[in-house]
Coordinates of C-alpha atoms in Angstrom, one line a residue:
Chain N
M1468 CA 30.7 145.7 93.4
E1469 CA 33.4 146.0 96.2
N1470 CA 33.7 142.9 98.6
K1471 CA 31.7 143.1 101.4
Q1472 CA 34.7 143.5 103.7
E1473 CA 36.1 146.8 102.2
L1474 CA 32.4 148.3 102.3
K1475 CA 32.5 147.2 105.5
I1476 CA 35.8 149.5 106.0
I1477 CA 34.1 152.7 103.9
V1478 CA 31.1 152.2 106.4
E1479 CA 33.3 152.2 109.5
G1480 CA 34.6 155.2 107.4
C1481 CA 31.8 157.1 107.3
V1482 CA 30.6 156.6 110.9
K1483 CA 33.4 158.1 112.0
G1484 CA 32.9 161.4 109.7
K1485 CA 36.2 161.1 107.4
R1486 CA 35.3 162.7 104.4
K1487 CA 37.6 160.5 102.3
Y1488 CA 35.4 157.4 103.1
Q1489 CA 31.8 159.5 102.4
K1490 CA 33.1 160.3 98.8
K1491 CA 34.0 155.9 98.4
L1492 CA 30.4 155.7 99.4
F1493 CA 29.4 158.3 97.1
E1494 CA 30.9 157.2 94.4
L1495 CA 30.4 153.7 94.6
F1496 CA 25.9 154.5 95.1
Y1497 CA 25.8 157.7 92.9
G1498 CA 24.5 156.3 90.2
K1499 CA 22.2 153.9 90.9
M1500 CA 20.3 156.4 93.5
M1501 CA 19.8 159.1 90.9
G1502 CA 18.5 156.0 88.7
V1503 CA 16.1 155.5 91.7
C1504 CA 15.9 159.5 92.7
L1505 CA 14.9 160.2 88.5
R1506 CA 12.2 158.3 88.7
Y1507 CA 10.6 160.5 91.7
A1508 CA 11.7 163.6 91.1
K1509 CA 9.7 165.5 87.8
N1510 CA 13.0 166.7 86.8
S1511 CA 17.2 165.7 86.6
D1512 CA 17.4 169.2 88.9
E1513 CA 15.1 167.6 91.6
A1514 CA 16.2 164.7 91.2
K1515 CA 20.6 166.0 92.1
D1516 CA 18.8 167.1 94.8
M1517 CA 16.7 164.3 96.4
V1518 CA 20.3 162.6 95.8
Q1519 CA 22.1 165.3 97.8
N1520 CA 19.4 165.1 100.4
G1521 CA 19.2 161.5 100.7
F1522 CA 23.0 161.0 101.4
I1523 CA 23.3 163.4 104.0
K1524 CA 20.8 161.3 106.1
V1525 CA 22.4 157.8 104.7
F1526 CA 25.8 160.2 106.4
A1527 CA 24.1 160.6 109.8
K1528 CA 22.1 157.3 110.0
L1529 CA 24.9 154.8 109.1
N1530 CA 25.8 154.1 112.3
V1531 CA 22.6 152.3 112.8
Y1532 CA 23.5 150.3 109.8
N1533 CA 24.0 146.5 111.3
F1534 CA 24.9 144.8 108.0
S1535 CA 22.1 142.2 108.7
G1536 CA 20.6 143.6 104.8
S1537 CA 22.2 144.8 101.9
L1538 CA 23.5 148.0 102.4
E1539 CA 22.4 149.1 98.6
G1540 CA 19.1 148.0 100.0
W1541 CA 19.2 150.6 102.9
I1542 CA 20.2 153.3 101.2
R1543 CA 17.6 153.1 98.7
R1544 CA 15.1 152.8 101.5
I1545 CA 16.5 155.9 102.4
M1546 CA 16.2 157.5 99.3
V1547 CA 12.6 156.8 98.7
N1548 CA 11.9 158.5 101.9
T1549 CA 13.7 161.2 101.5
A1550 CA 12.2 161.3 97.4
I1551 CA 8.8 160.9 98.9
D1552 CA 9.3 163.4 101.3
Q1553 CA 10.7 166.3 98.7
I1554 CA 7.3 165.5 97.1
R1555 CA 5.4 166.0 99.5
K1556 CA 6.9 168.7 101.2
N1557 CA 6.7 170.8 97.8
K1558 CA 3.4 170.6 97.1
K1559 CA 0.6 170.0 98.9
D1560 CA -1.8 166.3 98.9
P1561 CA 0.6 165.1 95.9
F1562 CA -0.5 162.1 95.9
S1563 CA -4.2 162.1 95.8
I1564 CA -4.5 164.5 92.8
D1565 CA -4.5 163.0 89.9
D1566 CA -2.6 165.9 88.1
D1567 CA -2.5 165.6 84.2
A1568 CA -2.0 169.3 83.4
R1569 CA 2.4 167.6 83.1
F1570 CA 1.8 165.5 80.2
K1571 CA 1.5 168.4 78.2
N1572 CA 4.3 169.8 79.4
L1573 CA 7.4 167.8 79.5
E1574 CA 11.1 168.0 79.9
E1575 CA 13.0 166.5 77.9
D1576 CA 16.3 167.3 80.0
I1577 CA 17.4 163.8 80.8
P1578 CA 21.2 164.6 80.7
F1579 CA 21.9 160.3 80.2
D1580 CA 25.4 159.7 78.9
T1581 CA 24.9 157.7 75.6
E1582 CA 28.2 155.8 75.5
E1583 CA 28.6 153.3 71.9
A1584 CA 28.9 150.1 74.0
Q1585 CA 26.3 150.6 76.5
K1586 CA 23.8 152.2 74.4
E1587 CA 21.2 149.8 73.3
I1588 CA 20.6 148.1 76.9
K1589 CA 20.4 152.1 78.6
I1590 CA 18.2 153.3 76.3
K1591 CA 15.6 150.9 77.4
A1592 CA 16.0 152.3 81.0
E1593 CA 15.8 155.7 79.9
K1594 CA 12.9 155.2 77.7
A1595 CA 11.3 153.8 80.7
I1596 CA 12.4 156.2 83.2
K1597 CA 11.5 158.8 81.0
A1598 CA 8.2 157.4 81.0
I1599 CA 7.9 157.4 84.6
R1600 CA 8.8 160.8 84.7
E1601 CA 6.1 161.7 82.3
L1602 CA 3.4 160.5 85.1
S1603 CA 1.5 162.9 87.3
P1604 CA 3.0 163.0 90.7
A1605 CA 0.6 160.5 91.8
Y1606 CA 0.7 157.9 89.8
Q1607 CA 4.1 158.0 89.6
T1608 CA 4.9 157.4 92.8
V1609 CA 2.2 154.8 93.6
F1610 CA 3.8 153.0 90.4
N1611 CA 7.7 153.4 91.7
L1612 CA 6.7 152.1 95.3
Y1613 CA 4.0 149.1 93.9
V1614 CA 5.8 147.8 90.9
I1615 CA 9.8 148.5 91.9
E1616 CA 9.7 149.0 94.9
G1617 CA 7.5 146.2 96.0
Y1618 CA 5.7 147.9 98.6
T1619 CA 1.7 146.5 99.4
H1620 CA -1.8 148.5 98.4
K1621 CA -1.8 148.8 101.7
E1622 CA 1.5 150.4 102.7
I1623 CA 1.6 152.7 100.3
A1624 CA -2.1 154.0 101.5
E1625 CA -0.7 154.4 105.1
Y1626 CA 2.8 155.8 104.0
L1627 CA 1.4 158.4 101.3
N1628 CA -2.1 158.9 103.8
I1629 CA -4.6 157.7 100.6
S1630 CA -6.7 155.8 100.9
E1631 CA -6.1 151.9 99.2
G1632 CA -8.8 152.3 96.7
T1633 CA -6.9 155.4 95.0
S1634 CA -3.7 154.1 95.3
K1635 CA -4.9 150.8 93.3
S1636 CA -6.5 153.2 90.7
N1637 CA -3.7 155.3 90.2
L1638 CA -1.6 151.9 89.9
A1639 CA -4.0 150.9 87.1
K1640 CA -4.2 154.7 85.3
A1641 CA -0.3 154.7 86.1
K1642 CA 0.0 151.5 83.7
Q1643 CA -2.5 152.5 81.0
K1644 CA -0.7 155.4 80.8
L1645 CA 2.8 153.6 80.7
R1646 CA 1.4 151.5 77.5
T1647 CA 0.4 154.4 75.8
L1648 CA 4.3 156.0 76.4
L1649 CA 5.4 152.9 75.8
G1650 CA 3.9 150.6 73.7
Chain M
M1399 CA 2.8 141.3 87.9
N1400 CA 2.5 140.9 84.7
K1401 CA 5.0 141.1 81.3
F1402 CA 5.1 144.7 80.7
E1403 CA 5.9 145.9 84.7
K1404 CA 8.2 143.5 84.9
N1405 CA 9.9 145.1 81.7
I1406 CA 9.8 148.5 83.0
K1407 CA 11.0 146.9 86.3
D1408 CA 14.3 144.9 84.5
A1409 CA 14.9 147.9 82.5
V1410 CA 14.9 150.9 85.6
E1411 CA 16.5 148.4 87.9
S1412 CA 19.6 147.5 86.4
Y1413 CA 19.9 151.7 85.6
E1414 CA 22.9 153.4 86.6
A1415 CA 23.7 157.3 86.2
P1416 CA 27.0 158.1 85.0
Y1417 CA 29.1 160.0 88.1
S1418 CA 29.0 163.2 89.0
A1419 CA 32.2 164.8 90.3
E1420 CA 30.2 168.1 90.5
A1421 CA 27.4 165.9 92.1
W1422 CA 29.8 165.1 95.2
Q1423 CA 31.5 168.6 95.2
S1424 CA 28.0 170.0 96.5
L1425 CA 27.5 167.6 98.9
N1426 CA 31.1 168.0 100.3
K1427 CA 29.8 171.6 100.3
A1428 CA 26.5 170.9 101.6
M1429 CA 27.9 168.8 104.6
G1430 CA 30.3 171.3 105.7
P1431 CA 33.6 170.9 107.8
S1432 CA 34.5 167.3 108.1
K1433 CA 33.7 165.4 111.9
A1434 CA 37.0 164.0 111.3
T1435 CA 39.3 167.2 110.4
L1436 CA 38.0 168.8 113.9
L1437 CA 38.0 164.9 115.6
K1438 CA 41.2 164.4 113.5
W1439 CA 43.8 162.5 116.0
A1440 CA 41.0 160.4 117.5
A1441 CA 39.2 159.3 113.8
S1442 CA 42.3 158.4 112.3
S1443 CA 43.6 156.3 115.5
A1444 CA 40.4 155.0 115.6
A1445 CA 40.4 153.9 111.9
L1446 CA 44.0 152.6 112.4
L1447 CA 42.3 150.4 115.1
A1448 CA 39.6 149.3 112.7
L1449 CA 41.6 148.2 110.4
V1450 CA 43.9 146.4 112.6
V1451 CA 40.5 144.3 113.5
F1452 CA 40.1 143.9 110.0
G1453 CA 43.3 141.7 110.0
Y1454 CA 45.0 144.3 107.7
S1455 CA 49.3 144.1 108.5
Y1456 CA 49.9 147.4 109.2
I1457 CA 51.4 146.7 112.1
N1458 CA 54.6 146.4 110.7
N1459 CA 54.6 149.8 108.6
S1460 CA 52.9 151.9 111.3
N1461 CA 54.9 150.4 114.4
E1462 CA 54.7 153.8 116.0
V1463 CA 51.2 155.3 115.9
V1464 CA 49.5 151.2 116.7
T1465 CA 52.1 151.0 119.5
D1466 CA 51.4 154.8 121.0
K1467 CA 47.9 154.2 121.0
L1468 CA 48.1 150.6 122.3
I1469 CA 50.0 152.2 125.6
A1470 CA 47.6 155.1 126.2
D1471 CA 45.1 152.8 126.5
T1472 CA 46.6 150.3 128.8
I1473 CA 45.9 152.9 132.0
Q1474 CA 42.8 151.9 131.5
N1475 CA 42.5 147.9 130.9
K1476 CA 44.6 145.1 132.0
E1477 CA 43.7 143.3 129.0
S1478 CA 44.8 145.8 126.6
K1479 CA 48.2 145.8 128.4
A1480 CA 48.3 142.3 127.3
L1481 CA 48.2 143.6 123.8
I1482 CA 50.8 146.3 124.2
L1483 CA 53.3 143.9 125.5
N1484 CA 52.6 141.3 122.4
V1485 CA 53.0 144.5 119.9
E1486 CA 55.9 145.9 121.5
N1487 CA 58.0 142.6 121.3
S1488 CA 56.9 142.2 117.7
V1489 CA 58.4 145.8 116.7
Y1490 CA 60.7 144.7 118.1
D1491 CA 61.3 141.7 116.4
T1492 CA 61.1 143.8 112.8
D1493 CA 63.1 145.6 114.3
G1494 CA 66.1 143.7 115.4
Q1495 CA 66.6 140.5 117.2
L1496 CA 67.2 142.0 120.3
I1497 CA 64.1 139.8 121.7
N1498 CA 66.3 136.8 121.9
E1499 CA 68.4 138.0 123.7
N1500 CA 66.4 139.6 126.7
L1501 CA 64.1 137.2 126.8
S1502 CA 65.6 133.8 126.3
T1503 CA 65.8 132.9 129.6
T1504 CA 63.0 130.5 131.0
D1505 CA 60.4 128.4 129.5
S1506 CA 57.3 131.4 130.0
D1507 CA 60.0 133.6 128.1
L1508 CA 59.8 131.9 125.3
S1509 CA 56.7 131.1 125.0
L1510 CA 56.0 134.9 125.2
I1511 CA 58.1 135.4 122.1
S1512 CA 56.5 133.0 120.0
E1513 CA 53.2 134.5 121.0
A1514 CA 54.4 137.8 120.1
N1515 CA 55.1 136.7 116.5
T1516 CA 51.1 136.1 116.4
P1517 CA 49.1 138.3 114.8
I1518 CA 47.4 140.6 117.2
E1519 CA 43.7 139.6 117.0
T1520 CA 44.8 136.3 117.4
T1521 CA 46.1 137.2 120.8
A1522 CA 43.6 139.8 121.5
T1523 CA 41.3 136.8 121.8
D1524 CA 43.2 134.2 123.9
E1525 CA 42.8 135.8 127.2
S1526 CA 44.0 133.5 129.7
N1527 CA 47.0 133.3 127.7
I1528 CA 47.8 137.1 128.0
T1529 CA 46.8 137.4 131.3
E1530 CA 49.6 134.8 132.4
S1531 CA 52.5 136.5 130.3
S1532 CA 51.4 140.0 130.9
T1533 CA 52.2 139.7 134.5
E1534 CA 55.4 137.6 133.9
T1535 CA 57.0 139.6 131.7
K1536 CA 55.9 143.2 132.8
N1537 CA 59.9 143.7 134.0
N1538 CA 61.1 142.7 130.1
S1539 CA 58.8 145.1 128.7
E1540 CA 59.9 147.4 130.9
E1541 CA 63.7 147.1 129.9
L1542 CA 62.7 147.0 126.7
T1543 CA 60.8 150.4 126.0
P1544 CA 63.4 152.6 126.9
K1545 CA 65.7 151.1 124.4
D1546 CA 63.5 152.8 121.7
E1547 CA 65.1 156.2 122.7
S1548 CA 64.0 158.1 119.6
N1549 CA 59.7 158.3 119.7
A1550 CA 58.1 155.6 121.5
T1551 CA 58.6 157.0 125.1
V1552 CA 58.3 160.2 124.5
V1553 CA 54.9 159.9 122.4
K1554 CA 53.9 157.5 125.4
E1555 CA 53.8 160.7 127.7
D1556 CA 52.3 162.7 125.6
K1557 CA 49.1 161.0 124.7
K1558 CA 48.7 159.6 128.2
E1559 CA 46.7 162.5 129.6
N1560 CA 44.6 162.6 125.9
T1561 CA 43.6 159.2 125.6
N1562 CA 39.9 158.9 127.8
T1563 CA 38.3 156.5 125.9
T1564 CA 39.5 153.1 124.9
V1565 CA 38.4 152.3 121.6
S1566 CA 40.5 148.1 121.8
L1567 CA 37.1 147.8 123.6
K1568 CA 34.2 146.2 121.0
A1569 CA 30.4 147.1 121.8
K1570 CA 28.5 145.9 119.4
V1571 CA 24.8 144.6 120.2
I1572 CA 23.5 141.6 118.2
A1573 CA 20.1 140.8 118.7
S1574 CA 18.2 137.2 118.4
S1575 CA 15.9 139.3 116.1
T1576 CA 14.7 142.9 115.1
T1577 CA 11.3 142.4 115.2
Q1578 CA 9.1 140.4 117.6
C1579 CA 5.4 139.9 118.8
L1580 CA 4.6 141.4 122.4
S1581 CA 5.0 138.7 124.4
S1582 CA 8.3 137.2 122.3
E1583 CA 11.5 137.7 124.6
F1584 CA 14.6 139.2 122.8
N1585 CA 17.7 138.1 123.7
F1586 CA 20.8 140.3 123.1
T1587 CA 24.5 139.6 123.2
P1588 CA 27.4 141.2 123.0
S1589 CA 29.8 141.1 119.7
V1590 CA 32.3 140.4 122.2
P1591 CA 31.5 139.2 125.1
K1592 CA 34.1 138.7 128.4
Q1593 CA 36.0 142.1 127.9
N1594 CA 37.2 143.4 131.0
A1595 CA 34.1 145.9 131.9
I1596 CA 30.4 146.0 133.0
Y1597 CA 28.2 145.3 130.3
E1598 CA 25.0 147.4 131.0
W1599 CA 21.8 147.2 128.2
H1600 CA 20.2 150.0 127.7
L1601 CA 16.9 149.1 126.1
G1602 CA 15.4 151.6 125.0
D1603 CA 12.0 151.4 127.1
G1604 CA 13.8 153.0 130.3
T1605 CA 14.8 149.5 131.5
I1606 CA 18.8 149.3 132.2
I1607 CA 20.2 145.4 133.1
T1608 CA 23.3 144.2 133.6
G1609 CA 25.3 141.3 132.3
S1610 CA 26.6 139.2 129.9
T1611 CA 24.4 137.8 127.5
I1612 CA 20.3 138.8 128.5
N1613 CA 16.7 138.1 127.4
Y1614 CA 13.8 140.5 127.6
T1615 CA 10.4 141.4 127.2
Y1616 CA 8.7 144.2 126.5
D1617 CA 5.6 145.9 128.0
V1618 CA 4.6 147.8 125.3
A1619 CA 4.4 147.8 121.8
G1620 CA 6.4 150.5 119.7
H1621 CA 9.7 151.1 118.4
Y1622 CA 13.0 150.5 120.6
S1623 CA 16.8 151.7 120.3
V1624 CA 18.7 149.0 122.3
E1625 CA 22.6 149.8 123.2
L1626 CA 25.6 148.1 124.9
V1627 CA 27.2 150.4 127.4
L1628 CA 30.6 149.1 128.5
R1629 CA 31.4 150.6 131.7
D1630 CA 34.6 150.3 133.5
L1631 CA 34.9 148.0 136.3
N1632 CA 36.4 149.8 138.5
T1633 CA 35.7 153.5 138.2
K1634 CA 31.7 152.5 136.2
E1635 CA 32.6 155.6 134.3
I1636 CA 31.4 154.7 130.5
I1637 CA 34.0 153.0 128.4
K1638 CA 32.2 152.5 125.3
T1639 CA 28.5 152.9 123.8
S1640 CA 27.4 150.5 120.8
P1641 CA 25.8 151.9 117.7
P1642 CA 22.3 151.5 119.0
V1643 CA 20.0 148.2 117.1
E1644 CA 16.5 149.8 116.6
I1645 CA 14.0 147.2 117.5
T1646 CA 10.5 146.6 116.7
V1647 CA 8.0 145.1 119.3
L1648 CA 4.7 144.3 117.6
E1649 CA 1.3 144.6 119.0
E1650 CA -0.6 141.7 119.9
P1651 CA -4.2 141.2 119.4
S1652 CA -5.8 140.9 122.4
T1653 CA -7.8 138.1 122.5
S1654 CA -11.5 137.5 123.7
F1655 CA -14.8 135.8 123.3
T1656 CA -18.1 135.4 125.1
Y1657 CA -20.3 132.7 124.9
E1658 CA -24.0 131.9 125.4
M1659 CA -26.1 128.6 126.4
A1660 CA -29.5 128.6 124.6
N1661 CA -31.9 126.2 126.1
T1662 CA -33.9 125.6 122.8
I1663 CA -35.0 121.7 121.6
E1664 CA -31.4 120.9 121.4
P1665 CA -28.8 122.6 123.7
S1666 CA -26.1 125.4 121.6
T1667 CA -23.2 127.5 123.1
Y1668 CA -22.7 130.4 120.8
F1669 CA -19.5 131.4 120.8
T1670 CA -18.8 134.9 119.9
N1671 CA -15.2 136.1 119.1
T1672 CA -14.4 139.6 120.1
T1673 CA -11.3 140.5 119.9
P1674 CA -10.9 144.2 118.3
T1675 CA -8.0 143.5 115.8
A1676 CA -8.2 139.8 114.9
S1677 CA -7.3 138.8 111.2
N1678 CA -7.3 135.4 111.5
V1679 CA -8.6 132.9 114.6
H1680 CA -8.6 129.3 115.2
W1681 CA -11.5 128.2 117.9
E1682 CA -10.8 124.4 119.6
I1683 CA -13.5 123.0 121.9
E1684 CA -11.4 120.1 124.1
N1685 CA -11.0 117.5 121.4
L1686 CA -14.9 117.8 120.1
K1687 CA -14.6 120.9 117.2
S1688 CA -11.9 122.9 116.4
S1689 CA -13.0 125.8 113.1
N1690 CA -11.9 128.8 112.0
L1691 CA -14.7 130.6 111.6
E1692 CA -15.4 134.2 113.4
N1693 CA -17.9 132.6 115.0
I1694 CA -19.1 128.8 115.9
E1695 CA -21.9 127.2 117.6
Y1696 CA -21.7 123.8 119.5
S1697 CA -24.4 120.9 121.1
F1698 CA -22.4 120.1 124.2
K1699 CA -24.2 116.6 124.9
H1700 CA -22.7 115.3 128.1
K1701 CA -22.7 117.2 131.1
G1702 CA -18.8 118.4 132.6
R1703 CA -16.4 121.2 132.1
F1704 CA -15.3 122.1 128.9
T1705 CA -11.8 123.9 127.9
V1706 CA -12.8 126.4 124.9
K1707 CA -10.2 128.8 123.2
L1708 CA -9.9 131.1 120.9
T1709 CA -6.0 132.0 118.9
A1710 CA -6.7 135.3 117.5
T1711 CA -4.0 136.4 114.8
N1712 CA -3.6 140.1 113.5
E1713 CA -2.2 141.6 110.7
N1714 CA 1.0 141.4 112.1
G1715 CA 1.2 137.8 112.3
C1716 CA 1.1 138.2 115.7
S1717 CA -0.9 135.3 118.0
T1718 CA -2.4 134.7 121.0
T1719 CA -4.8 132.6 123.2
C1720 CA -8.2 132.7 125.1
S1721 CA -9.4 129.7 127.3
K1722 CA -12.4 129.5 128.9
T1723 CA -14.1 126.8 130.6
I1724 CA -17.5 126.0 130.2
T1725 CA -19.4 124.1 132.9
I1726 CA -22.9 122.2 131.1
E1727 CA -25.0 121.0 134.0
Q1728 CA -27.0 118.1 132.3
D1729 CA -26.9 115.6 130.0
Y1730 CA -28.7 116.4 127.0
N1731 CA -31.2 113.2 126.6
L1732 CA -33.3 114.8 124.2
L1733 CA -35.4 116.2 126.6
A1734 CA -36.4 113.0 127.5
P1735 CA -39.0 112.3 130.6
T1736 CA -37.4 110.3 133.2
A1737 CA -41.0 108.6 134.2
F1738 CA -44.6 108.1 133.0
S1739 CA -47.4 106.3 134.1
P1740 CA -49.5 104.1 131.9
N1741 CA -52.1 103.5 133.3
G1742 CA -55.0 104.5 131.4
D1743 CA -56.1 108.0 132.9
N1744 CA -54.7 110.4 130.3
L1745 CA -51.9 111.6 132.4
N1746 CA -48.5 110.6 131.0
D1747 CA -49.7 107.6 130.0
Y1748 CA -46.7 107.4 126.6
F1749 CA -43.4 107.9 126.8
M1750 CA -41.5 109.7 124.3
P1751 CA -38.2 112.4 124.7
K1752 CA -40.2 115.1 123.5
A1753 CA -37.3 116.7 121.1
L1754 CA -37.4 113.6 118.8
P1755 CA -41.2 115.3 117.5
L1756 CA -39.4 118.6 116.8
I1757 CA -36.4 118.1 115.3
E1758 CA -37.8 115.7 112.5
L1759 CA -34.5 113.8 112.2
P1760 CA -34.8 110.0 111.5
F1761 CA -34.0 107.8 114.6
T1762 CA -35.1 103.9 116.0
L1763 CA -36.1 104.5 119.8
T1764 CA -35.8 100.9 121.5
I1765 CA -36.9 100.3 125.1
Y1766 CA -35.7 97.2 127.1
D1767 CA -35.8 95.5 129.9
R1768 CA -33.2 95.2 132.9
Q1769 CA -33.0 91.8 131.1
G1770 CA -32.3 93.5 127.7
K1771 CA -35.2 91.6 126.6
L1772 CA -37.0 94.4 123.7
M1773 CA -39.8 95.6 124.9
Y1774 CA -40.8 98.3 121.9
Q1775 CA -39.3 99.7 119.1
T1776 CA -40.2 102.6 116.9
T1777 CA -39.3 105.1 113.9
D1778 CA -42.4 107.1 114.1
S1779 CA -42.1 110.4 117.0
S1780 CA -46.1 109.8 116.7
Q1781 CA -46.1 106.3 118.1
P1782 CA -45.4 107.0 121.6
W1783 CA -44.4 103.9 123.9
D1784 CA -47.9 103.0 125.8
G1785 CA -45.8 100.8 128.4
I1786 CA -47.0 97.6 126.2
N1787 CA -44.2 94.5 125.6
T1788 CA -44.7 94.6 121.8
Q1789 CA -43.5 91.2 122.0
D1790 CA -46.7 89.7 123.9
G1791 CA -48.9 92.7 124.5
I1792 CA -48.4 92.5 127.6
P1793 CA -48.5 96.0 130.1
A1794 CA -44.8 96.3 131.6
E1795 CA -45.2 96.1 135.1
N1796 CA -44.0 98.7 137.4
G1797 CA -39.6 99.2 137.9
I1798 CA -36.7 100.8 135.7
Y1799 CA -36.6 100.3 131.6
V1800 CA -34.2 101.5 129.7
W1801 CA -34.6 103.3 126.2
V1802 CA -31.9 104.0 123.4
C1803 CA -32.1 106.5 120.9
Q1804 CA -30.2 106.5 117.6
L1805 CA -30.3 109.4 115.9
T1806 CA -29.4 110.7 112.1
K1807 CA -28.9 114.1 112.2
E1808 CA -28.6 116.1 108.8
N1809 CA -25.0 115.6 108.2
G1810 CA -25.7 112.4 108.3
E1811 CA -23.7 111.3 111.4
T1812 CA -25.6 108.9 113.5
E1813 CA -25.9 110.1 117.1
V1814 CA -26.8 107.9 120.1
Y1815 CA -29.1 108.5 123.3
Q1816 CA -29.5 106.5 125.7
S1817 CA -31.5 106.5 129.9
Q1818 CA -33.5 105.4 132.0
I1819 CA -37.6 105.2 132.4
V1820 CA -39.4 104.3 135.3
I1821 CA -43.1 103.2 134.8
A1822 CA -45.0 104.0 138.1
K1823 CA -48.7 103.2 137.5

């Protein structure tokens, strides 16, 4: 990762609206954020959309970023919010319905690169991301928010406008499904 | 989190998708024309200044731009005037030996030369020196400027009209904390104090306060954007507005409780927490009792005024305290009568505190005369004193006697009550 001062220069450049710095920021964080969005999206096209919309928000809001927390964490939160907004927009009540139908219709188009050197470690992550994506949106989102993002059930319930109980049961079912998929 | 979850988390968190130039192309297109292209001049000079601030020594390579920009700023600000002088001198310093010839007459001029050779950021912060040298060397700089015939003067004229804002002033809000409970005070400080400007704080709730550093307590919980606006000392025009700092003022519980006194055998006061949003409570009855239970009960044994405090904490972690003073009118003395008449008329012939047969706790009741001589002792509430001295079997005379009762509570604690009883046959 770039050092803090370089990041600061990049951020200030972005705040000024300079395309060159925006590109730099994009290059720095695209990979990580694509990784995040892939977990929320149902296919890689949707993930690409999420990343693009997320970065537009990032550029619009960068002027309020005050360098108090990590920039990556800050961008990541915006990505997660964007992803959830997008899921919400695309479907009515997406988080409370246990839509198991999707399990039968898996997409196999994950565009992971499998460079020889990184193959071993990457396959693990790919496998995990793929398995998470095979969950229904309700399970997928709760699993992502709870296990990876570290939200509490209470926060998730408020955020997704579901009950805490639904959040807990969706998580339990998500884990169960993942065990079968990965075990 | 179990191992299975952690494995997934670890695998997924370290994952980075390969970079896609295509994705950038698409984003670039989606964002439309760059803001920077539209504001090319302003942005580039601002970015350059940002670089200067970060200690990049671009001064030597891009003398012209920096100098031009700073010249433009002179119109607004004395402080930056000093800055320009220094920059210009350094320009000459790098271009040739002119400085020495022009400025070597007095001591103060010499000190200026050394100033001029230090990096810009140092001179900019050292205010006292700057103002001094700026007045003393004004003439020198005016002599110097025309010598750079090629472009500096020309550009200076051009940019004068274009520059309306001064980018050299820094406006950034430093908040003591970005999230606090409602009654806590926020402290806001500028990242750079003492610039030549009026510091005006826009607190996001409609309040505007002027001052270099301020403390403020919000009236209502919520999210606020705090901005620092720098205004020109003379024209009062806005020079610079800071990026907003988002702060969160957390709701506090409105702590309250009620109490009720019940005068049963043992006087009990019942305290009930009535805070709507408490997730935690703590009771404090002077030095007598403390508890974290939702509702509590306490028996005041002595008359007096007692302060009862309830501190409630809500889910935000904010807490407030409600305090009430309770007045107890009478000491509690096991409901003992104050007089009896052991004369055999079947009216008030015996003495026994009324509470003792009712509470059914082990006790020892002892009665003394005023000289401290033992008159009677019992541990049985069905054996009241009949007014006869048990030592010699002689009925006690009219007068005042003292009784002491030692009571053992359910929890093993001992309580001692004592008072006087009058015999009036």
